[in-house]
CSV table of C-alpha atoms and ligand atoms in Angstrom, one decimal:
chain,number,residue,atom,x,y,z
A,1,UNK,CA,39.3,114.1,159.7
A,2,UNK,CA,41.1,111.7,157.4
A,3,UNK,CA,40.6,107.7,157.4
A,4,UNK,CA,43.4,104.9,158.4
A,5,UNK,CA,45.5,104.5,155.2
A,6,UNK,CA,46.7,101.3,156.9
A,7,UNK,CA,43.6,99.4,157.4
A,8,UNK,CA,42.3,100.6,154.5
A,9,UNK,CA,45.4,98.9,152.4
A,10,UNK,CA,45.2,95.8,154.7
A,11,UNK,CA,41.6,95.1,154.0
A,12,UNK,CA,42.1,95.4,150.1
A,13,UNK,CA,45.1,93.1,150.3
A,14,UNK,CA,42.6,90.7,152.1
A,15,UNK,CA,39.7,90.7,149.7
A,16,UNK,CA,42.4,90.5,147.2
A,17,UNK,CA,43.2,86.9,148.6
A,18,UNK,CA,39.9,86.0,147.6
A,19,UNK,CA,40.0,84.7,143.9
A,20,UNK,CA,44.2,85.8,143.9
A,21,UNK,CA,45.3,85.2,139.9
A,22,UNK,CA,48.8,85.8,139.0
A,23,UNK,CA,51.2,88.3,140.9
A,24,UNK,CA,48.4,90.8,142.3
A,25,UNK,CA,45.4,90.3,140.1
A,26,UNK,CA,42.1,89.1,141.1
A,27,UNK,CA,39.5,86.4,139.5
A,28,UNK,CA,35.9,87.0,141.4
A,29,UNK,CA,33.4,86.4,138.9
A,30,UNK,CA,30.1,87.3,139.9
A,31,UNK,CA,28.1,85.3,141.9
A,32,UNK,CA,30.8,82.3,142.0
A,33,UNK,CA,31.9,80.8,145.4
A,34,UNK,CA,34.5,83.4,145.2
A,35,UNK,CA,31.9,86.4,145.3
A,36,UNK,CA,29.9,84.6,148.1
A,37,UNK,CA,33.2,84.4,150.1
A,38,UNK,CA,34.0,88.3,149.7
A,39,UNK,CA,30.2,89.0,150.4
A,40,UNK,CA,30.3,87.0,153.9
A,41,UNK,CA,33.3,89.3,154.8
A,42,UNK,CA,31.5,92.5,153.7
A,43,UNK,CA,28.5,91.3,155.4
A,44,UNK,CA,30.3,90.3,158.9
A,45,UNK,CA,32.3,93.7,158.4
A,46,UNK,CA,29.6,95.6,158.1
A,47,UNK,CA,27.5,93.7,161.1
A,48,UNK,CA,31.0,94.7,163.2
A,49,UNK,CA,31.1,98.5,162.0
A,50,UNK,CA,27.9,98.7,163.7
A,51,UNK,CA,25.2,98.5,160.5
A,52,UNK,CA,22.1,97.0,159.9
A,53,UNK,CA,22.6,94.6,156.7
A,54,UNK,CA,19.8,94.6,154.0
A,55,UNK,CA,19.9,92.3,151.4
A,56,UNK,CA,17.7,92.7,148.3
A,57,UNK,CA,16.5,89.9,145.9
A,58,UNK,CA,19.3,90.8,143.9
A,59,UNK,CA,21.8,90.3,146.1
A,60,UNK,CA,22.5,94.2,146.5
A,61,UNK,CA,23.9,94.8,150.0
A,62,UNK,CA,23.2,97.8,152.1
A,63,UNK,CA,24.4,98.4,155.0
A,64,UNK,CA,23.1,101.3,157.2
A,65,UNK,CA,24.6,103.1,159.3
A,66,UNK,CA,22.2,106.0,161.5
A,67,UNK,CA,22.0,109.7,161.4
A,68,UNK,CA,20.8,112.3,163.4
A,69,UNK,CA,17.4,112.4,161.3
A,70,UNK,CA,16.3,109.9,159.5
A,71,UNK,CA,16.0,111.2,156.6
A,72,UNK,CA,17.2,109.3,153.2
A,73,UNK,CA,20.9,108.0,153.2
A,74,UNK,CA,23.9,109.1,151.3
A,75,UNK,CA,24.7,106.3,149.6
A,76,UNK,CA,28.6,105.2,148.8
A,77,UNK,CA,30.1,101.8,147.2
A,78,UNK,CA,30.6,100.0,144.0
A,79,UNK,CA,31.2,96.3,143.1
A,80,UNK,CA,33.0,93.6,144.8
A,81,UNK,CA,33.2,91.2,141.7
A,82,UNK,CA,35.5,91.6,138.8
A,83,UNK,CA,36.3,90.2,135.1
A,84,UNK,CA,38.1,87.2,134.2
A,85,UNK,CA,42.1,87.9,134.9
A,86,UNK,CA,40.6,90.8,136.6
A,87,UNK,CA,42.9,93.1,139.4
A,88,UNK,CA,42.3,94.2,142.7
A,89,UNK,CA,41.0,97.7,143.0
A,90,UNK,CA,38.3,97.7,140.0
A,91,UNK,CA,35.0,97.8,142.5
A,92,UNK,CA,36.8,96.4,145.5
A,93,UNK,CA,38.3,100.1,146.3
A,94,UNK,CA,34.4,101.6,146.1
A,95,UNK,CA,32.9,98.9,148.4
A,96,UNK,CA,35.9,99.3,151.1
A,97,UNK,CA,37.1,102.9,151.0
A,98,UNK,CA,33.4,103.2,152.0
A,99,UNK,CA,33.7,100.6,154.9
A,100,UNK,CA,37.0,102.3,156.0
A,101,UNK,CA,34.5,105.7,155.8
A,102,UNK,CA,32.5,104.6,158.4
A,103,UNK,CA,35.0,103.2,160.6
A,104,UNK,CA,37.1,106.2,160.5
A,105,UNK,CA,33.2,107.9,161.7
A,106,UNK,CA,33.0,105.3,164.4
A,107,UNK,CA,36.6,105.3,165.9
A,108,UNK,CA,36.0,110.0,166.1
A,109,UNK,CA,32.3,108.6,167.4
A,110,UNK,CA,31.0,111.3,164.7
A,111,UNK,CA,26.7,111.0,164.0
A,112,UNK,CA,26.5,112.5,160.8
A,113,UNK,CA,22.9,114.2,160.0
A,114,UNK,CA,21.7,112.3,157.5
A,115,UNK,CA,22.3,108.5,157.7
A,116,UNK,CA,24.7,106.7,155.7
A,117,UNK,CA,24.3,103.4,153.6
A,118,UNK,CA,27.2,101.3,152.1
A,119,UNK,CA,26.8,99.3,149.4
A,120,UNK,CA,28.1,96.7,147.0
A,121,UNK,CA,26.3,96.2,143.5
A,122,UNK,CA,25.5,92.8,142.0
A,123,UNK,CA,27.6,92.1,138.8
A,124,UNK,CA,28.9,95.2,138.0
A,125,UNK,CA,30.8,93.6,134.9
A,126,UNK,CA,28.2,91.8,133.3
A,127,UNK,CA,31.5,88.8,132.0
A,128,UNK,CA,28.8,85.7,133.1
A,129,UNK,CA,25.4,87.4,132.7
A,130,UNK,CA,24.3,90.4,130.9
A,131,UNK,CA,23.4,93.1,131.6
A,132,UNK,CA,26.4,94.7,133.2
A,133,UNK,CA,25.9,97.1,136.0
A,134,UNK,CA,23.3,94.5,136.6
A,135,UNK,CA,22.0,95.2,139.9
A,136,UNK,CA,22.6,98.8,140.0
A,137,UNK,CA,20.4,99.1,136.7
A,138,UNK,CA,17.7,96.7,138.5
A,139,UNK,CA,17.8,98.8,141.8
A,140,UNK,CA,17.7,101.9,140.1
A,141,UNK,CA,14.5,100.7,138.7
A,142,UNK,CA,15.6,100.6,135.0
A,143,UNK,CA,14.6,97.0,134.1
A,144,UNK,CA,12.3,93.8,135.0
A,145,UNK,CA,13.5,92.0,138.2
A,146,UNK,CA,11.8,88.9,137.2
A,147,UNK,CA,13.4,88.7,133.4
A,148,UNK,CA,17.0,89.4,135.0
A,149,UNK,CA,16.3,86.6,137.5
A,150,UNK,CA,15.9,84.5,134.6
A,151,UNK,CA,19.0,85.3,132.3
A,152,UNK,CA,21.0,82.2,131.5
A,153,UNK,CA,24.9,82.5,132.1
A,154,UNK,CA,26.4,83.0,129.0
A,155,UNK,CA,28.2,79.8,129.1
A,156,UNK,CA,25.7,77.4,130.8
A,157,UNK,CA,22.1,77.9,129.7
A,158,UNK,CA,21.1,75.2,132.9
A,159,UNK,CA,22.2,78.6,135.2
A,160,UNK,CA,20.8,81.5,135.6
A,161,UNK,CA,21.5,84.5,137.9
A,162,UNK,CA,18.3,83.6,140.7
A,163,UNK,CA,19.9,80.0,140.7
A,164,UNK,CA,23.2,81.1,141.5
A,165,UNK,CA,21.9,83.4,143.9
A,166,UNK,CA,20.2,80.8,145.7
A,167,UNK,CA,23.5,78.8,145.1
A,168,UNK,CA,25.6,81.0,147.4
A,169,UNK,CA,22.5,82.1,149.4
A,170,UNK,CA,22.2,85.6,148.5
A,171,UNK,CA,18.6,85.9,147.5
A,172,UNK,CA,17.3,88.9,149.7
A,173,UNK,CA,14.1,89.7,150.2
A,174,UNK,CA,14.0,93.1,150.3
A,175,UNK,CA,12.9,94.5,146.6
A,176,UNK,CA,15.5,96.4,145.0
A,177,UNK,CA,15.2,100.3,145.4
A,178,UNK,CA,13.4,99.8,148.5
A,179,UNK,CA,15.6,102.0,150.2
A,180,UNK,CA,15.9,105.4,148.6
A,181,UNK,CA,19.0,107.2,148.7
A,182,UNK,CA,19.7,111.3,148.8
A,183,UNK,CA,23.0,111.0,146.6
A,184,UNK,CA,24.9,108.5,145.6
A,185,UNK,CA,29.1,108.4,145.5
A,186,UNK,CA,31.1,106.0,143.6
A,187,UNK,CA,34.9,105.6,144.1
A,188,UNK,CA,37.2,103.8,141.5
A,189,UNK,CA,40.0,103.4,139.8
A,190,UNK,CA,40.4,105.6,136.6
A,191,UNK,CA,40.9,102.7,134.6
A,192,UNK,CA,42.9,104.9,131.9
A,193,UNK,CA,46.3,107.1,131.5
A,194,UNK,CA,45.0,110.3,132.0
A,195,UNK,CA,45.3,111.1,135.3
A,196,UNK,CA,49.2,109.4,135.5
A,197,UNK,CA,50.3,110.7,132.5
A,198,UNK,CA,49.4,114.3,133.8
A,199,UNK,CA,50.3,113.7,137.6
A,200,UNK,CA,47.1,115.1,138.6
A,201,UNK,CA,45.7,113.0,141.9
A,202,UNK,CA,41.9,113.4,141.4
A,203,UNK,CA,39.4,112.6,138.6
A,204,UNK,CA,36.6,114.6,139.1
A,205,UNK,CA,34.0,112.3,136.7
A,206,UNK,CA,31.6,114.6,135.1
A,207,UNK,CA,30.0,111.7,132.7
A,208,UNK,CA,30.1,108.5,131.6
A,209,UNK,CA,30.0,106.8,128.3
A,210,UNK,CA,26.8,105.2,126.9
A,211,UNK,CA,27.6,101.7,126.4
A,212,UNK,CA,25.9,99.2,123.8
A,213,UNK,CA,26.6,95.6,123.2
A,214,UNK,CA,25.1,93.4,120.7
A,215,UNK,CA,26.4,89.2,120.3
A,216,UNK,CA,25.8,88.6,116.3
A,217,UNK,CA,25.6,84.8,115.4
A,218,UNK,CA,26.8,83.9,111.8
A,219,UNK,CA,25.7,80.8,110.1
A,220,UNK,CA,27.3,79.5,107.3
A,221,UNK,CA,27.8,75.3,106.8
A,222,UNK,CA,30.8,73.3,108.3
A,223,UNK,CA,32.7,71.6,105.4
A,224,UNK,CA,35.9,69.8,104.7
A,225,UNK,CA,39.5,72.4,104.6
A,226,UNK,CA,41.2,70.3,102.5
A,227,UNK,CA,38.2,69.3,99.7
A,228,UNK,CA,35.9,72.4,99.8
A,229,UNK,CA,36.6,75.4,96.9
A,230,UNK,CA,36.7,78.6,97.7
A,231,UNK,CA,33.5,79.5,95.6
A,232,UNK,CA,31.9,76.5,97.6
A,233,UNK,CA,32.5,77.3,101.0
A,234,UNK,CA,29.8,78.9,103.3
A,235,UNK,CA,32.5,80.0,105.3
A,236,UNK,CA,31.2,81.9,108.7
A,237,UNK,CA,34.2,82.2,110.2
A,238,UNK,CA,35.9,84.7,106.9
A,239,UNK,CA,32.4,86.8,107.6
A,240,UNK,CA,33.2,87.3,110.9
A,241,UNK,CA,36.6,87.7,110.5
A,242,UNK,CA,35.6,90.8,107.7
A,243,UNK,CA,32.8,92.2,110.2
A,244,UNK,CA,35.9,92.1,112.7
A,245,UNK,CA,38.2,94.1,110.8
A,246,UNK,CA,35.3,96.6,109.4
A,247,UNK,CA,34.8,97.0,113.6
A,248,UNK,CA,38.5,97.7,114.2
A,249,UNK,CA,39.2,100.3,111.1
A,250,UNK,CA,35.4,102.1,112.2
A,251,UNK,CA,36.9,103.4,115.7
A,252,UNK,CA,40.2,104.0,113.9
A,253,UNK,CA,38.8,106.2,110.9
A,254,UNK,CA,37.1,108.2,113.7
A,255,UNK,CA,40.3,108.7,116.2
A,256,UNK,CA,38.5,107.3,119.0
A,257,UNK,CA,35.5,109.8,119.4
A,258,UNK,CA,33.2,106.5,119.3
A,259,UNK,CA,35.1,103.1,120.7
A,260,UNK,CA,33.8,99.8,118.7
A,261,UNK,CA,35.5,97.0,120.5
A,262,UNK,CA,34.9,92.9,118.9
A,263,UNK,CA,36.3,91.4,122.4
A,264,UNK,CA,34.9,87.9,122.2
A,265,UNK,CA,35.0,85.0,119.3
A,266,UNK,CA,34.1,81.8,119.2
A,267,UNK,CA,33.9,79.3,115.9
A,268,UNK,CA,32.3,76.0,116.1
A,269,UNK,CA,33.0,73.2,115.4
A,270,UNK,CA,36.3,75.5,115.9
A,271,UNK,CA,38.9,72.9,114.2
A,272,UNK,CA,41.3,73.4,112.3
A,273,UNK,CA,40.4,71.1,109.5
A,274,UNK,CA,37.0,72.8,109.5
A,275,UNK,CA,35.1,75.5,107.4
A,276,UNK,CA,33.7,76.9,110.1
A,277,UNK,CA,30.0,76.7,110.3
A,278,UNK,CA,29.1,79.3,113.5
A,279,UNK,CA,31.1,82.3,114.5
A,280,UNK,CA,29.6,84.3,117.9
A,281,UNK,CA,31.1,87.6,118.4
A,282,UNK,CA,30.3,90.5,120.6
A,283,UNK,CA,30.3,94.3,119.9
A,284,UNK,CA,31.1,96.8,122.3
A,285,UNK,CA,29.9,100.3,121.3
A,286,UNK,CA,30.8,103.4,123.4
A,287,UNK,CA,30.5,107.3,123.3
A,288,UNK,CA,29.8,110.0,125.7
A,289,UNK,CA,27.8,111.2,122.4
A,290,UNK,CA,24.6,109.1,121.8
A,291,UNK,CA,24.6,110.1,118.1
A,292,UNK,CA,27.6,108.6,117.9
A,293,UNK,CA,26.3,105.9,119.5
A,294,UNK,CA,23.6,104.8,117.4
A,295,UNK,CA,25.6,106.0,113.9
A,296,UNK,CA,28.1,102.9,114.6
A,297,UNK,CA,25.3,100.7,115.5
A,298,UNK,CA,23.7,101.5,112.2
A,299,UNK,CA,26.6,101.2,110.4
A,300,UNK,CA,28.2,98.2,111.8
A,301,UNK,CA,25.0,96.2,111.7
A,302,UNK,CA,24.1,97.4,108.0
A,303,UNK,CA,27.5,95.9,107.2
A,304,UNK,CA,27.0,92.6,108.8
A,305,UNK,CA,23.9,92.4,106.2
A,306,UNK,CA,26.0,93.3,103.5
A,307,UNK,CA,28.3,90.6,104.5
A,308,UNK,CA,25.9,88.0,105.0
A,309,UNK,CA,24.1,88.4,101.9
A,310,UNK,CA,27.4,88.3,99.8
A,311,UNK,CA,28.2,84.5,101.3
A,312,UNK,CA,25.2,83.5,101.0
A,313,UNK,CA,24.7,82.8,104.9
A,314,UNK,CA,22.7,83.9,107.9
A,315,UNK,CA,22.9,85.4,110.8
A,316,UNK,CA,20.9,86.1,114.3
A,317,UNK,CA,21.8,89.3,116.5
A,318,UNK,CA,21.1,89.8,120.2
A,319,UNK,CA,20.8,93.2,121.8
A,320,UNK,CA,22.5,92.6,125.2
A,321,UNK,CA,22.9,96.2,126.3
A,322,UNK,CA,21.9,100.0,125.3
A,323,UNK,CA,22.8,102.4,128.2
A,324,UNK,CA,23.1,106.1,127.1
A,325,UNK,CA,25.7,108.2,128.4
A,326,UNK,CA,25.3,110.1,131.3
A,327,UNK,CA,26.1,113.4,132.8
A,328,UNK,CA,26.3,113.9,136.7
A,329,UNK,CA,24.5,117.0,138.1
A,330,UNK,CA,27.1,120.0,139.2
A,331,UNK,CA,25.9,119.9,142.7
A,332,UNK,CA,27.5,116.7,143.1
A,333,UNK,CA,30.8,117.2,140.6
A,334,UNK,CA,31.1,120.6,142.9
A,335,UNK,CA,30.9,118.6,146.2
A,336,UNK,CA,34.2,116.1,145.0
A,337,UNK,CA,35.8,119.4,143.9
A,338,UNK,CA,35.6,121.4,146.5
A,339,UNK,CA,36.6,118.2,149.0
A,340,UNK,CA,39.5,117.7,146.6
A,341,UNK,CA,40.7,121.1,147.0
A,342,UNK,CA,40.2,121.3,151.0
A,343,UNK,CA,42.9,118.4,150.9
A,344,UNK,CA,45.4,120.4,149.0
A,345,UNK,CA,44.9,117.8,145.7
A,346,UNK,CA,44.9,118.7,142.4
A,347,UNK,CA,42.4,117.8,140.2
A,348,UNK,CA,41.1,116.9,136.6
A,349,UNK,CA,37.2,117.6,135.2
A,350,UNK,CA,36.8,114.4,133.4
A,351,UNK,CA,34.6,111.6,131.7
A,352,UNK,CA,34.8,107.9,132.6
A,353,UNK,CA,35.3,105.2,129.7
A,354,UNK,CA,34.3,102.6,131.2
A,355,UNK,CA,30.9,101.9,132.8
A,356,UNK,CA,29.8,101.8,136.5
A,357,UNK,CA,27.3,101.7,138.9
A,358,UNK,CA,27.1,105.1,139.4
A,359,UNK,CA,26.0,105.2,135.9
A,360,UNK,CA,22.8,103.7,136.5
A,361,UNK,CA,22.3,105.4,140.2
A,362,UNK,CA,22.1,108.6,138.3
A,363,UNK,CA,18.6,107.9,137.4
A,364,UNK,CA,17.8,107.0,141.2
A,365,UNK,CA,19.2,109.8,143.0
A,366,UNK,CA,22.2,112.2,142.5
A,367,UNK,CA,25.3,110.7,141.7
A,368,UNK,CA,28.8,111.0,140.8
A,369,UNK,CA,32.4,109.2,140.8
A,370,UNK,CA,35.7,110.3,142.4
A,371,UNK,CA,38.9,108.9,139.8
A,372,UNK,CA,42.7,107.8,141.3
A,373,UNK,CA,45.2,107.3,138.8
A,374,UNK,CA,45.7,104.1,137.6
A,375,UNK,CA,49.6,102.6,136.8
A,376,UNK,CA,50.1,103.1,133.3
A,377,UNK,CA,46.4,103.0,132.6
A,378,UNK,CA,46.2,99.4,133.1
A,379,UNK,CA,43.1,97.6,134.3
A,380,UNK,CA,40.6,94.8,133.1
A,381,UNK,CA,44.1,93.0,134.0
A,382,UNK,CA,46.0,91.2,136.5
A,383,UNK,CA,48.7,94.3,136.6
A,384,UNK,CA,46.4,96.6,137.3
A,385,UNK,CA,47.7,98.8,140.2
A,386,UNK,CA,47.3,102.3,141.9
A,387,UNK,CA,49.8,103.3,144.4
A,388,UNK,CA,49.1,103.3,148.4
A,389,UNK,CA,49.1,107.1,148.2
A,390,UNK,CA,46.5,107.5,145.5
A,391,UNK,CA,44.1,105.2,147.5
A,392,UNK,CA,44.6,106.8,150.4
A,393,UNK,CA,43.6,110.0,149.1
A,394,UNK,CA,40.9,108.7,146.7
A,395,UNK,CA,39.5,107.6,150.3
A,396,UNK,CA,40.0,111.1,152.1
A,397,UNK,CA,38.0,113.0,149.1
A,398,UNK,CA,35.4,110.5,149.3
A,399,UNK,CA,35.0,111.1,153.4
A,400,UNK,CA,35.2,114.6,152.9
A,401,UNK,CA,32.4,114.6,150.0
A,402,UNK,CA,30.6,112.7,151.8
A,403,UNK,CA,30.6,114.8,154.9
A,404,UNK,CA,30.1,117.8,152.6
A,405,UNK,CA,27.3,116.8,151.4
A,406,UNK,CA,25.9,115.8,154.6
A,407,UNK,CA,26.2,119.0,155.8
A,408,UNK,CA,25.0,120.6,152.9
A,409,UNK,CA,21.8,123.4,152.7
B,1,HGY,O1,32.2,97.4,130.9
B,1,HGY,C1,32.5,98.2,131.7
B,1,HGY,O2,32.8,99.3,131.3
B,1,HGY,C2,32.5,97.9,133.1
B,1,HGY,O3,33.8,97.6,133.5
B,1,HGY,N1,31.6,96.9,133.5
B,2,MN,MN1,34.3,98.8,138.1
B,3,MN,MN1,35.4,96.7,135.5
């Protein structure tokens, strides 16, 4: 059984018309009017593919589709929004190869055993309101519903994610977790060269990266450019700009084997004539080795002190994120290999970079993620791209795992 390439490809190209930037990128923050436009043409998809729609107070969706018992559902999806400047297959492939799963089911009128669930995950990305992998972490029971309601956009304290749920009218009811799931699959771009660079057609994720992020705040006090001396100057804007470069040369001193990342700045009063009084930066700390992990943390934040003290400011630092790494179980990695290799594709045992729902689903039920290549490891960018024939066999291996593991002992 394989799916329809063609519908497939015609239903990215139409979510990618919602929030279009650029050439072929995409701009669907979560939870904007953007993400409540995509979410009304899951929703009405799934109503016409035949599933009953649950949406929790999260604004998960689920959508069911029956089995011959009714026992718990394998679970399939990702995320439907992306990052600013974002492209068109980062979440959006999950979500829809696993609607085109279950049509391809419902036009070969097959009744799988166990009963299937599609989903799409509340801000995967985490670019308006932390954390990221938001409602994948919430459903997967790994923090407070009530306190992630309550987090403030990062650029507009007066919003917070349950006001901008209510906004686009996504509030469920249901409680997040409600429904449990026997296994959980996660299809997505690979986000990074490998797979290209060795022509190989399938990622076959074995772990992800732990991910921390941390937003440090540096106060100094503004002064005049032209009138201030050096030796006078409280300058929070040269601290940050040390911390930045201490950030930059850790991950280089170390060949990559821990990723420290400062992707965000902001001075205020930010003018040019102006000694900087404030400088907000983020940190971005990843390693499929949690030692690592914590080491750079350690490191990076003993530094800032160091800094700090020297010019004579302060500073205030705000643990956003600390996911560990995690490592998918071989019953699952073996179910996406063997599907891979009963379609004649070769495949690569790898880890993921980057972070994704699946992540947090493998402490709900068993889970892993199926890679295709991505076009000169581009993504996070309006360029991003994978070729027609790399989704359409990204799509195949997930049926097939799918199927395998509904059929399995
Ligand atoms: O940050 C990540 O790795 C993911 O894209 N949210
Ligand atoms: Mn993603
Ligand atoms: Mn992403």
């Amino acid at each position: 059984m394989k799916i329809n390439a063609q519908r497939l490809l015609e239903n990215l190209d139409r979510y990618a018309q919602i929030g279009k930037k650029g050439r072929i990128g995409v701009e669907r923050i979560a939870l904007s009017k953007e993400d409540k436009q995509a979410r009304d043409l899951l929703k009405s998809q799934m109503i016409d593919a035949g599933l009953s729609v649950h949406i929790d107070r999260l604004g998960n969706m689920i959508g069911i589709r029956k089995g011959k018992t009714d026992s718990n559902p394998i679970a399939f999806g990702s995320h439907l929004d992306t990052v600013y400047s974002g492209g068109r297959y980062d979440g959006a492939l999950g979500v829809l190869a696993g609607l085109e799963l279950i049509q391809t089911l419902n036009d070969t009128n097959t009744i799988t055993d166990k009963p299937l669930a599609l989903v799409n995950f509340t801000n995967e990305e985490g670019v308006r309101f932390a954390p990221d992998m938001m409602g994948s972490h919430v459903y997967a029971g790994m923090a407070d519903l009530e306190e992630i309601l309550n987090a403030p956009a990062y650029d507009n304290p007066n919003e917070s994610v349950g006001s901008c749920l209510h906004a686009i009218g996504y509030n469920g009811d249901m409680e997040p977790g409600a429904i449990s799931f026997d296994a959980f699959f996660e299809l997505h771009i690979e986000q990074g060269p490998v797979l290209e660079l060795e022509q190989i057609n399938i990622g076959v994720v074995e772990q992800v990266q732990g991910i921390y992020w941390t937003r440090y705040t540096i106060k100094g006090e503004a002064n005049h450019a032209g009138t201030t001396p050096v030796y006078y100057r409280k300058d929070a804007g040269y601290a940050a700009a040390k911390i930045q470069k201490y950030v930059g040369d850790y991950t280089r001193k170390r060949n990559g084997s821990v990723l420290t990342t400062v992707g965000s700045v902001k001075f205020s009063p930010d003018a040019i004539n102006i000694v900087p009084e404030l400088a907000e930066f983020t940190l971005d700390v990843r390693s499929t080795d949690e030692s690592f992990l914590k080491k750079a943390q350690k490191k990076i934040d003993d530094y800032v002190v160091k800094v700090v003290e020297k010019d004579e400011l302060s500073f205030e630092r705000e643990e956003m994120v600390r996911f560990g790494p995690v490592r998918f179980p071989f019953t699952m990695t073996d179910t996406v290999q063997t599907a891979t290799k009963s379609l004649g594709l070769s495949y690569k045992r790898m880890p993921s970079g980057a972070g994704h729902d699946a992540q947090m689903m493998a402490h709900f039920c068993p889970s892993t993620m199926i890679f295709i290549p991505s076009v000169k490891g581009i993504s996070h960018n309006v360029e991003e791209y994978s070729h027609d024939h790399d989704v359409e066999n990204g799509a195949n291996v997930l049926l097939a795992a799918v199927l395998g593991r509904s059929v399995a002992r």
